[in-house]
């Protein structure tokens, strides 16, 4: 289980000296092992900030994060090392998060060496296994990220996240900017991957349609707070809050526009 308890994260307002505001405000959230859930909200609602806190890239100002029984927020650096890679964050900008000078093989083998100190031969074996898992063609092994298609870059980011054998993967708007067909293909693939591996997935998106498609619990975030959680959404009418209904409307008009 990955659990956030009463998380508040503050930043300074730009050009305001020391005035701070809550990017995330008293948020509690529980992600169950092996389950898919989604976090939905408009831009600026605090989703990425919460994602960084959940993946212990940033510490909250108030509140606790637990991974299983371990309170990550009270861990010393050395202890955090023991859970490194257990919660992985896959960002929106695939190309920007990949070293342009490294080959696909080097990108996938690096965490294997750093985290597991694997020997060269074992690393290569695992690298091929990871590529197979995300259906990345072996012919791309020596390619640099910019020689891959958009879809292949996303798959590489997912493979790199899988390399550390995570308990959870948080996908932060990871599928934005893809055309509709490719997005559908990747989301479908993610569902299959989830069935196969039973890793906890948190899908972060501004698009309620994407969250509905992934089928798990949906948490709606607005202005730093989770305003509604629907554990098993089947219909748009399962959402009660006026703000959630506004997100529903956005989906309906987008669907109409695509017809
Ligand atoms: P979302 O991912 O939902 O778009 P973010 O978590 O990125 O939202 O941002 C929430 C708010 O916090 C925004 O107002 C954003 O400008 C601000 N913010 C995010 N990161 C920082 C930062 N490192 N420094 C200052 N302000 C930040
Ligand atoms: Mg964001």
XYZ file of C-alpha atoms and ligand atoms in Angstrom:
287
model
C 0.000 0.000 0.000
C 1.131 3.555 -0.773
C -0.571 6.035 1.503
C -0.461 9.793 1.831
C -1.782 11.265 5.071
C -2.775 14.922 5.305
C -0.175 16.112 2.816
C 0.414 19.831 2.454
C 3.087 21.138 0.111
C 3.745 24.851 -0.157
C 5.621 26.952 -2.670
C 6.459 30.636 -2.750
C 4.324 32.764 -4.994
C 6.432 34.101 -7.857
C 7.852 37.627 -7.246
C 6.261 37.831 -3.825
C 9.156 37.399 -1.439
C 8.111 34.918 1.196
C 4.380 34.625 0.552
C 3.545 30.955 0.212
C 0.533 29.092 -1.079
C -0.588 25.466 -0.787
C 0.028 23.637 -4.065
C -1.316 20.567 -2.263
C -3.511 21.128 0.768
C -4.283 18.458 3.382
C -4.569 15.596 0.890
C -5.000 12.011 2.036
C -4.905 9.207 -0.499
C -4.442 5.465 -0.406
C -3.275 3.371 -3.337
C -3.717 -0.349 -2.968
C -1.075 -2.813 -4.084
C -1.631 -4.066 -7.600
C -4.574 -1.750 -8.337
C -5.096 0.937 -10.952
C -6.364 4.342 -9.895
C -6.458 7.770 -11.471
C -5.999 11.335 -10.334
C -7.889 13.832 -12.456
C -7.916 17.607 -12.438
C -7.205 20.673 -14.482
C -3.761 22.110 -14.966
C -2.422 23.749 -11.801
C -4.542 21.678 -9.416
C -1.475 20.139 -7.729
C -1.369 16.710 -9.394
C 2.337 16.741 -10.275
C 3.266 18.122 -6.865
C 1.384 15.272 -5.204
C 3.064 12.816 -7.604
C 6.525 14.071 -6.586
C 5.631 13.720 -2.913
C 4.210 10.209 -3.413
C 7.366 9.131 -5.226
C 9.502 10.789 -2.507
C 11.250 13.105 -4.935
C 10.038 15.975 -2.739
C 9.153 15.990 0.946
C 5.854 17.539 2.046
C 5.730 20.489 4.458
C 3.076 18.710 6.495
C 1.892 15.101 6.427
C 3.232 11.607 6.025
C 3.805 9.152 3.190
C 3.850 5.432 3.908
C 5.028 2.674 1.605
C 3.705 -0.431 3.328
C 4.676 -0.039 6.965
C 7.587 2.264 6.231
C 7.013 5.960 6.815
C 9.061 7.344 3.965
C 8.699 10.925 5.182
C 10.595 10.169 8.390
C 13.325 8.077 6.719
C 16.961 9.064 6.685
C 18.694 9.111 3.294
C 20.153 5.673 3.830
C 16.758 4.160 4.626
C 15.191 5.827 1.591
C 17.804 4.044 -0.481
C 16.242 0.726 0.542
C 12.988 1.689 -1.185
C 14.568 3.482 -4.125
C 12.845 2.584 -7.357
C 9.833 1.088 -5.550
C 7.684 4.044 -6.627
C 8.499 5.159 -10.143
C 7.367 8.337 -11.838
C 6.886 8.428 -15.612
C 6.686 12.029 -16.798
C 4.833 13.615 -19.672
C 7.830 14.621 -21.704
C 9.356 11.282 -22.686
C 12.135 12.702 -24.826
C 13.070 15.324 -22.219
C 13.396 12.694 -19.512
C 15.765 10.511 -21.570
C 19.486 11.181 -21.981
C 19.848 12.042 -25.684
C 23.386 10.624 -25.799
C 22.564 7.202 -24.377
C 21.404 4.237 -26.418
C 18.230 2.340 -25.530
C 20.435 -0.415 -24.064
C 22.405 2.038 -21.897
C 19.231 3.737 -20.667
C 17.769 0.416 -19.547
C 20.985 -1.031 -18.174
C 21.932 1.990 -16.066
C 19.367 1.436 -13.273
C 20.211 -2.286 -13.263
C 23.817 -1.466 -12.509
C 23.120 1.363 -10.044
C 20.440 -0.398 -8.057
C 21.167 -4.105 -8.403
C 24.888 -4.072 -9.333
C 24.166 -6.602 -12.067
C 26.956 -8.016 -14.225
C 27.133 -6.954 -17.882
C 25.732 -10.211 -19.237
C 22.826 -10.264 -16.747
C 22.112 -6.624 -17.485
C 21.832 -7.311 -21.205
C 19.524 -10.283 -20.546
C 17.241 -8.201 -18.316
C 17.361 -5.313 -20.785
C 16.054 -7.597 -23.547
C 13.396 -8.925 -21.191
C 12.266 -5.360 -20.396
C 12.108 -4.502 -24.087
C 9.971 -7.576 -24.717
C 7.676 -6.622 -21.836
C 6.901 -3.247 -23.414
C 7.074 -4.627 -26.951
C 9.972 -2.446 -27.979
C 11.660 -3.995 -31.008
C 15.118 -5.401 -30.285
C 16.368 -3.698 -33.438
C 16.186 -0.412 -31.492
C 18.744 -1.535 -28.891
C 21.467 0.777 -30.202
C 19.160 3.671 -31.112
C 19.300 7.062 -29.364
C 15.969 8.401 -28.013
C 15.534 10.873 -30.874
C 15.748 7.995 -33.355
C 12.614 6.428 -31.836
C 8.996 7.198 -32.683
C 6.799 8.931 -30.072
C 5.200 5.608 -29.138
C 8.572 3.879 -28.834
C 9.851 6.679 -26.580
C 6.882 6.187 -24.246
C 7.494 2.430 -24.189
C 11.145 3.024 -23.376
C 10.179 5.257 -20.426
C 7.832 2.533 -19.179
C 10.574 -0.113 -19.580
C 13.008 2.084 -17.655
C 10.449 2.466 -14.863
C 9.949 -1.321 -14.806
C 13.711 -1.919 -14.576
C 13.751 -1.198 -10.831
C 10.968 -3.748 -10.187
C 8.621 -1.089 -8.774
C 5.628 -1.691 -6.550
C 3.956 1.391 -8.025
C 4.258 3.412 -11.195
C 2.828 6.921 -11.356
C 2.170 8.092 -14.903
C 2.070 11.887 -14.780
C 0.250 13.029 -17.931
C 2.458 10.503 -19.685
C 0.128 10.155 -22.635
C -0.486 13.776 -23.523
C 0.492 14.999 -26.910
C -0.037 11.628 -28.583
C -2.526 11.406 -31.393
C -5.798 9.692 -30.520
C -4.927 6.337 -32.103
C -1.520 6.097 -30.463
C -2.922 7.155 -27.101
C -5.565 4.425 -27.305
C -2.934 1.892 -28.266
C -0.648 2.826 -25.336
C -3.503 2.914 -22.802
C -4.702 -0.491 -24.018
C -1.173 -1.775 -23.705
C -0.936 -0.384 -20.151
C -4.071 -2.265 -19.184
C -2.577 -5.506 -20.502
C 0.698 -4.796 -18.738
C -1.169 -4.214 -15.511
C -3.005 -7.530 -15.821
C 0.287 -9.264 -16.438
C 2.400 -7.624 -13.712
C -0.124 -6.516 -11.074
C 1.896 -3.394 -10.238
C 0.000 -0.516 -8.641
C -0.628 2.169 -11.266
C -1.629 5.775 -10.639
C -2.689 7.469 -13.854
C -2.547 11.257 -13.641
C -4.501 13.093 -16.292
C -6.594 16.188 -16.924
C -8.916 14.038 -19.025
C -11.683 12.169 -17.197
C -12.200 9.991 -20.277
C -8.684 8.552 -19.936
C -9.321 7.843 -16.239
C -12.660 6.131 -17.008
C -10.975 4.008 -19.661
C -8.422 2.745 -17.106
C -11.337 1.503 -14.962
C -9.952 1.905 -11.399
C -10.878 4.338 -8.615
C -10.902 7.990 -9.672
C -9.786 10.840 -7.416
C -10.760 14.321 -8.572
C -8.375 17.097 -7.573
C -9.094 20.799 -7.549
C -7.029 23.676 -6.172
C -4.738 21.430 -4.154
C -7.482 19.258 -2.652
C -9.068 15.935 -3.522
C -12.697 16.935 -3.742
C -14.227 13.606 -4.750
C -13.269 9.942 -4.941
C -15.322 7.386 -6.820
C -14.094 3.885 -6.033
C -15.767 2.046 -8.889
C -16.897 4.478 -11.541
C -19.179 2.984 -14.176
C -21.060 6.027 -15.429
C -20.437 9.738 -15.506
C -23.437 10.096 -13.211
C -21.379 8.425 -10.447
C -19.704 11.802 -9.952
C -21.593 14.123 -7.626
C -19.480 17.260 -7.284
C -20.272 20.167 -9.629
C -16.579 20.445 -10.543
C -16.452 16.749 -11.508
C -19.556 17.294 -13.632
C -17.700 20.106 -15.387
C -14.961 17.593 -16.275
C -17.713 15.284 -17.580
C -18.994 18.081 -19.790
C -15.485 18.611 -21.174
C -15.332 14.915 -22.116
C -18.749 15.057 -23.804
C -17.856 18.073 -25.906
C -14.514 16.519 -26.884
C -16.269 13.311 -27.940
C -18.730 15.347 -30.021
C -15.882 17.222 -31.667
C -14.249 13.915 -32.623
C -17.393 12.531 -34.236
P -0.741 20.154 -12.049
O 0.231 19.029 -12.198
O -2.092 19.715 -11.587
O -0.820 20.997 -13.279
P 1.262 21.308 -10.290
O 1.433 20.398 -9.138
O 2.286 21.266 -11.354
O -0.210 21.118 -10.883
O 1.195 22.800 -9.759
C 0.335 23.219 -8.703
C 0.666 24.665 -8.374
O 1.960 24.720 -7.780
C 0.732 25.574 -9.593
O 0.250 26.833 -9.222
C 2.212 25.634 -9.916
O 2.539 26.833 -10.549
C 2.828 25.552 -8.538
N 4.156 24.897 -8.522
C 4.418 23.634 -8.898
N 5.717 23.349 -8.734
C 6.302 24.478 -8.234
C 7.634 24.813 -7.846
N 8.623 23.923 -7.922
N 7.843 26.079 -7.392
C 6.842 26.967 -7.288
N 5.559 26.710 -7.636
C 5.277 25.481 -8.105
Mg 1.250 18.345 -13.911
